[in-house]
Each structure stands twice: as structure tokens, then as C-alpha cells.
Amino acid sequence: MQDKYSAVWVSHSSMGDFLKCPRLYFLHNVYKDPATGRKMSIVTPHMSLGIAVHEVLEGLGDYPAEERMSRDLDADFELAWRGVAGKPGGFADDTEEVAFKARGTAMLETVKRDPRFLINKRIKLKKETMNPNFLLSEDENIILNGLIDWIEYLPETDSLHIVDFKTGRYEEKAGSLQLPIYLLLCNALQKRPVSRASYWYLESDKFVEKELPDAESAYRDVLEVALKVKEARVRKVFECPQGAGGCAQCRPYELIIAKDPSVQYVGVGGFKQDMYVVQKV
Ligand code: SF4
């Protein structure tokens, strides 16, 4: 029987870290503070904005389609914001927090003006205590997991439309593994085919439909990176490709480990990691 605890778990975020730099992957996904036994994560205002907006929009999926747009989204946002407000949300001061919150409010105005697919039937992947997941490779004991923001059911073709909400200003890079991963998750965890995939950039209200990869190449591309992650974990080698000079990607984590005074501990996060705000990068 498969042992989920000894498997190597990979996701869009952890493989994204690995592709940026194996040491960054180590610092964010492997290293545990010897004092707390927990991994470390860094909170930023951008991340907090994303968490609050996602909470409101994904939360709509808990209500019947016809009731969703009669909800008070501003009240839902106020509630979600409480979870990220102040220092624990990574905000340097009130001015910064107010500016980020206003961006979230504007995104929800966009949704209210035109909720697009949010008023249609939604499908959810099976999720217990862990994110939806499946065995990507039985031989290698690698599990792929991920949370898809929204899966719209398309009755005319009895198929699915994957949608990812984007709260940042930058567009997802070409070659991103996000859609291949979501396609594999949908194919493994439910029976209907995926026929569409889109990114919704909420700040600009830009809705970008993406070409779906074929399942075979999605599997090949994701497995290729997952195997590299596994190999690095087995060899325990997470080298910095920059050499001694280093770069900005891992500096905040190194500051946390060095207990630099610019680092502030803000509590334990949703995935039981130690959360920090780092002012100096
Ligand atoms: S400094 Fe080196 S180890 Fe850190 S993220 Fe940059 S390349 Fe990776």
C-alpha cells in the first residue's frame, strides 16, 4: 500500500521554488527550524491581498450558483481581511495596508460588475485534510498536489473549465507548470475532460484563455521536474547556482536563519509553518 508520509510531495509552488533555485526550494520546503520543528514562510502584503481575495471568491463556491451574487462580497472581504490585517499580514504601516485593501475592494467591484463564470455550476475536487492529490509516479513514490481556484462545469460539452484567479500585476510566465499540473489533477481525480483553461487577472479584469497542454506532455514535463526535486532530496544536495555572490531570492530566508533584527516573527501559518515578515531584503 502507498505510504503518503514517505512519498515526495510536489506542487506548483514547491516545483516553482525548485526551478528558481534548488537552495531556495530547500529553505522554503525542506528546512525546519530546530527550535520549533516547523518550516518557514515569508508574509508579504501581496500575498496577504491574494489570500483575502481568494478566500472571498473561492468561498462563493460553497453556495448554490443562483445565490452567489446576492452575497455581500464587501462583508465577506472585511471578514477575510481580518485574517491578514496589520503586521501579521506583512504591512509596514496603516498607509500600506489601506492601499492594498483598496486594491482588493476594487477587484471585488470588478467581480460584482461581471461575475463571468462564477454564477455557473462549479465542480470541486475531492479534498480531505490535505490538498487534492494523486500518485504521480508509483515507482518513484511521488505525489502531486494542488488546489485549483475554480472549476466551471460546461454542460453543453459535459466538460470542465479550469480558472485561476490572479491578484498580482504580473502575468503567468510562458512555460509555467501551473496548467499542466491542474490538468493532471483534474484528469486523475474526476471523470470529465478538461476543455478550457483561463487566467482571470482581477486588477485589470483581463480574462486570458490559455491553450491546454495535451495530457501526455503535461505528465512528461511535470514528472521531469518532480524527479529532479526527488533526486535533490535523496542526495540532500541543494546547491546555489550563483556561487558566493548569491541573489535576492533566498536572502529573506537566510536572514531568518541568521536571526537578523530586520526579521519579525508573526505566528504559525495555515500549513503550520513559522511565518515571518522581513523588512530588509
Ligand atoms: S542566492 Fe543562490 S541559493 Fe539563494 S536563491 Fe539565489 S541562487 Fe539560490
Tab-separated table of C-alpha atoms and ligand atoms in Angstrom:
chain	number	residue	atom	x	y	z
A	1	MET	CA	0.000	0.000	0.000
A	2	GLN	CA	1.170	3.519	-0.793
A	3	ASP	CA	2.708	5.375	2.146
A	4	LYS	CA	1.744	9.035	1.804
A	5	TYR	CA	4.146	10.010	4.561
A	6	SER	CA	7.316	8.683	2.958
A	7	ALA	CA	6.379	9.981	-0.522
A	8	VAL	CA	7.891	13.102	-2.045
A	9	TRP	CA	5.086	15.663	-2.357
A	10	VAL	CA	5.325	18.188	-5.162
A	11	SER	CA	3.118	21.120	-6.103
A	12	HIS	CA	3.154	24.117	-8.435
A	13	SER	CA	4.596	26.275	-5.682
A	14	SER	CA	7.321	23.872	-4.495
A	15	MET	CA	8.417	22.972	-8.024
A	16	GLY	CA	8.349	26.694	-8.864
A	17	ASP	CA	10.778	27.277	-5.985
A	18	PHE	CA	12.978	24.430	-7.210
A	19	LEU	CA	13.079	25.775	-10.758
A	20	LYS	CA	14.137	29.194	-9.436
A	21	CYS	CA	16.858	27.633	-7.320
A	22	PRO	CA	17.364	24.299	-5.518
A	23	ARG	CA	18.602	26.085	-2.386
A	24	LEU	CA	15.533	28.321	-2.357
A	25	TYR	CA	13.481	25.104	-2.540
A	26	PHE	CA	15.435	23.733	0.419
A	27	LEU	CA	14.970	26.866	2.515
A	28	HIS	CA	11.228	27.117	1.902
A	29	ASN	CA	10.200	23.474	1.599
A	30	VAL	CA	12.668	21.299	3.488
A	31	TYR	CA	14.483	23.249	6.204
A	32	LYS	CA	12.878	23.144	9.648
A	33	ASP	CA	13.781	25.462	12.481
A	34	PRO	CA	15.451	23.182	15.050
A	35	ALA	CA	13.777	25.183	17.830
A	36	THR	CA	10.178	24.803	16.598
A	37	GLY	CA	10.402	21.866	14.199
A	38	ARG	CA	8.478	23.943	11.651
A	39	LYS	CA	9.249	25.111	8.116
A	40	MET	CA	9.450	28.852	7.484
A	41	SER	CA	7.435	31.128	5.246
A	42	ILE	CA	7.564	34.815	4.479
A	43	VAL	CA	4.497	37.024	4.579
A	44	THR	CA	4.229	39.942	2.170
A	45	PRO	CA	1.437	42.447	1.502
A	46	HIS	CA	0.961	40.969	-1.991
A	47	MET	CA	0.499	37.531	-0.531
A	48	SER	CA	-1.995	38.799	2.054
A	49	LEU	CA	-4.027	40.592	-0.603
A	50	GLY	CA	-4.130	37.374	-2.640
A	51	ILE	CA	-5.184	35.270	0.338
A	52	ALA	CA	-8.081	37.593	1.261
A	53	VAL	CA	-9.430	37.928	-2.309
A	54	HIS	CA	-9.107	34.190	-2.977
A	55	GLU	CA	-10.913	33.424	0.275
A	56	VAL	CA	-13.894	35.528	-0.802
A	57	LEU	CA	-14.079	34.209	-4.367
A	58	GLU	CA	-13.403	30.566	-3.637
A	59	GLY	CA	-15.813	30.811	-0.697
A	60	LEU	CA	-18.586	31.646	-3.173
A	61	GLY	CA	-18.342	28.069	-4.397
A	62	ASP	CA	-19.864	26.892	-1.111
A	63	TYR	CA	-23.190	28.500	-2.077
A	64	PRO	CA	-25.666	27.427	-4.778
A	65	ALA	CA	-24.856	29.110	-8.112
A	66	GLU	CA	-28.013	31.261	-8.092
A	67	GLU	CA	-27.287	32.668	-4.610
A	68	ARG	CA	-23.660	33.636	-5.099
A	69	MET	CA	-24.087	37.117	-6.476
A	70	SER	CA	-26.659	38.108	-3.870
A	71	ARG	CA	-23.994	37.720	-1.183
A	72	ASP	CA	-22.423	40.805	0.380
A	73	LEU	CA	-18.915	40.446	-1.040
A	74	ASP	CA	-17.665	43.522	0.813
A	75	ALA	CA	-18.712	41.996	4.139
A	76	ASP	CA	-17.018	38.714	3.160
A	77	PHE	CA	-13.895	40.683	2.260
A	78	GLU	CA	-13.910	42.548	5.591
A	79	LEU	CA	-14.025	39.203	7.354
A	80	ALA	CA	-11.269	37.718	5.204
A	81	TRP	CA	-9.141	40.834	5.709
A	82	ARG	CA	-9.200	40.377	9.482
A	83	GLY	CA	-7.092	37.277	8.967
A	84	VAL	CA	-4.317	39.203	7.186
A	85	ALA	CA	-4.533	42.683	8.724
A	86	GLY	CA	-1.654	44.550	10.360
A	87	LYS	CA	1.853	43.253	11.000
A	88	PRO	CA	0.906	39.563	10.621
A	89	GLY	CA	-0.135	40.413	7.048
A	90	GLY	CA	3.286	41.878	6.318
A	91	PHE	CA	2.114	45.509	6.177
A	92	ALA	CA	4.735	48.031	7.223
A	93	ASP	CA	2.126	50.590	8.358
A	94	ASP	CA	-1.527	51.650	8.028
A	95	THR	CA	-0.923	53.554	4.795
A	96	GLU	CA	0.408	50.471	3.060
A	97	GLU	CA	-2.389	48.296	4.412
A	98	VAL	CA	-5.107	50.747	3.315
A	99	ALA	CA	-3.645	50.871	-0.201
A	100	PHE	CA	-3.552	47.080	-0.541
A	101	LYS	CA	-7.029	46.682	0.917
A	102	ALA	CA	-8.369	49.216	-1.598
A	103	ARG	CA	-6.906	47.118	-4.415
A	104	GLY	CA	-8.824	44.093	-3.089
A	105	THR	CA	-12.055	46.100	-2.844
A	106	ALA	CA	-11.602	47.234	-6.457
A	107	MET	CA	-11.097	43.628	-7.579
A	108	LEU	CA	-14.370	42.650	-5.960
A	109	GLU	CA	-16.106	45.580	-7.685
A	110	THR	CA	-14.891	44.075	-10.954
A	111	VAL	CA	-16.396	40.735	-9.954
A	112	LYS	CA	-19.704	42.361	-8.983
A	113	ARG	CA	-19.910	44.189	-12.325
A	114	ASP	CA	-19.400	40.987	-14.292
A	115	PRO	CA	-19.108	37.736	-12.352
A	116	ARG	CA	-18.489	35.783	-15.572
A	117	PHE	CA	-18.479	32.023	-14.779
A	118	LEU	CA	-18.989	32.479	-11.012
A	119	ILE	CA	-22.746	32.146	-11.494
A	120	ASN	CA	-22.409	28.779	-13.228
A	121	LYS	CA	-22.153	25.272	-11.820
A	122	ARG	CA	-18.835	24.560	-10.141
A	123	ILE	CA	-17.037	21.242	-9.632
A	124	LYS	CA	-14.778	20.607	-6.643
A	125	LEU	CA	-12.003	18.045	-6.466
A	126	LYS	CA	-12.100	15.652	-3.508
A	127	LYS	CA	-10.193	17.109	-0.582
A	128	GLU	CA	-9.792	15.732	2.900
A	129	THR	CA	-7.267	17.200	5.314
A	130	MET	CA	-4.694	17.530	2.558
A	131	ASN	CA	-4.961	19.340	-0.761
A	132	PRO	CA	-6.350	17.281	-3.665
A	133	ASN	CA	-3.559	14.900	-4.645
A	134	PHE	CA	-2.686	11.734	-6.525
A	135	LEU	CA	0.264	9.431	-7.058
A	136	LEU	CA	2.144	10.971	-9.957
A	137	SER	CA	4.630	8.090	-10.067
A	138	GLU	CA	4.131	4.860	-8.176
A	139	ASP	CA	7.684	3.651	-8.931
A	140	GLU	CA	9.205	6.867	-7.627
A	141	ASN	CA	6.621	7.384	-4.857
A	142	ILE	CA	5.927	10.986	-5.856
A	143	ILE	CA	2.589	12.643	-5.049
A	144	LEU	CA	1.350	15.675	-6.947
A	145	ASN	CA	-0.962	18.008	-5.043
A	146	GLY	CA	-2.629	21.322	-5.710
A	147	LEU	CA	-5.676	23.479	-5.165
A	148	ILE	CA	-7.423	24.730	-8.283
A	149	ASP	CA	-9.141	28.074	-7.672
A	150	TRP	CA	-12.286	27.306	-9.647
A	151	ILE	CA	-13.539	24.547	-11.947
A	152	GLU	CA	-16.563	25.546	-14.011
A	153	TYR	CA	-18.827	22.821	-15.367
A	154	LEU	CA	-19.667	23.305	-19.059
A	155	PRO	CA	-22.973	21.470	-19.625
A	156	GLU	CA	-23.013	21.856	-23.422
A	157	THR	CA	-19.883	19.718	-23.739
A	158	ASP	CA	-20.087	17.919	-20.366
A	159	SER	CA	-16.567	19.122	-19.749
A	160	LEU	CA	-14.605	21.389	-17.392
A	161	HIS	CA	-13.108	24.853	-17.472
A	162	ILE	CA	-10.182	25.478	-15.111
A	163	VAL	CA	-9.849	29.074	-13.893
A	164	ASP	CA	-7.044	30.603	-11.862
A	165	PHE	CA	-7.631	33.951	-10.118
A	166	LYS	CA	-4.677	36.302	-10.396
A	167	THR	CA	-4.369	39.144	-7.902
A	168	GLY	CA	-0.831	40.175	-8.837
A	169	ARG	CA	0.135	42.532	-11.632
A	170	TYR	CA	2.464	40.164	-13.448
A	171	GLU	CA	1.222	37.666	-15.969
A	172	GLU	CA	1.982	33.984	-15.528
A	173	LYS	CA	5.178	33.190	-17.399
A	174	ALA	CA	5.174	31.100	-20.569
A	175	GLY	CA	6.293	27.571	-19.747
A	176	SER	CA	4.682	27.692	-16.277
A	177	LEU	CA	3.767	24.270	-14.922
A	178	GLN	CA	0.549	25.570	-13.389
A	179	LEU	CA	-1.873	24.475	-16.120
A	180	PRO	CA	-0.143	21.143	-16.792
A	181	ILE	CA	-0.408	20.402	-13.048
A	182	TYR	CA	-4.074	21.402	-12.864
A	183	LEU	CA	-4.866	19.327	-15.935
A	184	LEU	CA	-3.201	16.259	-14.391
A	185	LEU	CA	-5.055	16.787	-11.101
A	186	CYS	CA	-8.425	17.059	-12.870
A	187	ASN	CA	-7.734	14.024	-15.052
A	188	ALA	CA	-6.685	11.933	-12.064
A	189	LEU	CA	-9.398	12.972	-9.625
A	190	GLN	CA	-12.600	13.174	-11.683
A	191	LYS	CA	-14.075	11.711	-14.860
A	192	ARG	CA	-14.973	14.660	-17.100
A	193	PRO	CA	-12.468	16.010	-19.636
A	194	VAL	CA	-10.992	19.488	-19.273
A	195	SER	CA	-11.759	21.542	-22.377
A	196	ARG	CA	-10.751	25.082	-21.332
A	197	ALA	CA	-8.299	26.834	-19.017
A	198	SER	CA	-8.122	30.546	-18.214
A	199	TYR	CA	-6.415	33.102	-16.022
A	200	TRP	CA	-8.520	35.942	-14.633
A	201	TYR	CA	-6.333	38.968	-13.828
A	202	LEU	CA	-8.642	40.681	-11.388
A	203	GLU	CA	-6.872	44.013	-11.179
A	204	SER	CA	-7.104	44.715	-14.910
A	205	ASP	CA	-10.160	42.465	-15.447
A	206	LYS	CA	-8.236	40.719	-18.187
A	207	PHE	CA	-9.521	37.236	-18.898
A	208	VAL	CA	-6.936	35.181	-20.738
A	209	GLU	CA	-7.848	31.818	-22.159
A	210	LYS	CA	-4.826	29.547	-22.456
A	211	GLU	CA	-4.196	26.670	-24.768
A	212	LEU	CA	-4.367	23.413	-22.842
A	213	PRO	CA	-1.344	21.148	-22.979
A	214	ASP	CA	-2.011	17.559	-24.009
A	215	ALA	CA	-2.081	15.191	-21.055
A	216	GLU	CA	0.964	13.241	-22.188
A	217	SER	CA	3.285	16.225	-22.474
A	218	ALA	CA	1.852	17.689	-19.242
A	219	TYR	CA	2.734	14.446	-17.473
A	220	ARG	CA	6.203	14.330	-19.013
A	221	ASP	CA	7.012	17.966	-18.131
A	222	VAL	CA	5.737	17.747	-14.560
A	223	LEU	CA	7.414	14.401	-13.894
A	224	GLU	CA	10.722	15.686	-15.233
A	225	VAL	CA	10.829	18.461	-12.619
A	226	ALA	CA	9.402	16.236	-9.877
A	227	LEU	CA	12.195	13.694	-10.457
A	228	LYS	CA	14.808	16.429	-10.114
A	229	VAL	CA	13.207	17.516	-6.840
A	230	LYS	CA	13.245	13.933	-5.606
A	231	GLU	CA	16.849	13.418	-6.636
A	232	ALA	CA	17.950	16.575	-4.813
A	233	ARG	CA	16.087	15.453	-1.691
A	234	VAL	CA	17.602	11.969	-1.816
A	235	ARG	CA	21.125	13.319	-2.372
A	236	LYS	CA	20.487	16.159	0.085
A	237	VAL	CA	22.200	18.496	-2.342
A	238	PHE	CA	20.567	21.891	-2.867
A	239	GLU	CA	23.299	23.982	-4.388
A	240	CYS	CA	23.296	27.698	-5.082
A	241	PRO	CA	23.945	28.130	-8.804
A	242	GLN	CA	25.015	31.755	-8.207
A	243	GLY	CA	28.078	30.864	-6.195
A	244	ALA	CA	29.251	33.120	-3.384
A	245	GLY	CA	27.543	36.266	-4.730
A	246	GLY	CA	24.053	34.927	-4.133
A	247	CYS	CA	20.849	36.660	-5.210
A	248	ALA	CA	17.694	38.191	-3.760
A	249	GLN	CA	15.570	35.019	-3.919
A	250	CYS	CA	16.782	33.360	-0.759
A	251	ARG	CA	18.121	36.372	1.154
A	252	PRO	CA	14.977	36.717	3.331
A	253	TYR	CA	15.250	33.065	4.395
A	254	GLU	CA	18.950	33.412	5.178
A	255	LEU	CA	18.098	36.491	7.284
A	256	ILE	CA	15.548	34.440	9.234
A	257	ILE	CA	18.070	31.679	9.916
A	258	ALA	CA	20.661	34.284	10.949
A	259	LYS	CA	18.064	35.841	13.314
A	260	ASP	CA	18.654	39.248	11.712
A	261	PRO	CA	16.964	42.163	13.563
A	262	SER	CA	15.008	43.050	10.385
A	263	VAL	CA	13.049	39.805	10.764
A	264	GLN	CA	9.820	39.700	12.704
A	265	TYR	CA	8.033	36.501	13.694
A	266	VAL	CA	4.273	36.867	13.176
A	267	GLY	CA	2.884	33.464	14.124
A	268	VAL	CA	2.102	29.996	12.790
A	269	GLY	CA	0.506	29.877	9.328
A	270	GLY	CA	-2.268	27.723	7.872
A	271	PHE	CA	0.164	24.970	6.870
A	272	LYS	CA	1.797	25.021	10.315
A	273	GLN	CA	4.844	26.949	9.149
A	274	ASP	CA	6.537	29.713	11.128
A	275	MET	CA	5.557	32.991	9.426
A	276	TYR	CA	7.917	35.953	9.226
A	277	VAL	CA	7.935	39.478	7.920
A	278	VAL	CA	11.328	40.532	6.566
A	279	GLN	CA	11.804	44.286	6.146
A	280	LYS	CA	15.329	44.269	4.763
A	281	VAL	CA	15.939	42.356	1.540
B	1	SF4	S1	21.354	33.198	-3.649
B	1	SF4	FE1	21.844	31.294	-4.542
B	1	SF4	S2	20.799	29.877	-3.213
B	1	SF4	FE2	19.838	31.766	-2.900
B	1	SF4	S3	18.150	31.805	-4.270
B	1	SF4	FE3	19.827	32.862	-5.266
B	1	SF4	S4	20.765	31.333	-6.479
B	1	SF4	FE4	19.516	30.291	-4.963
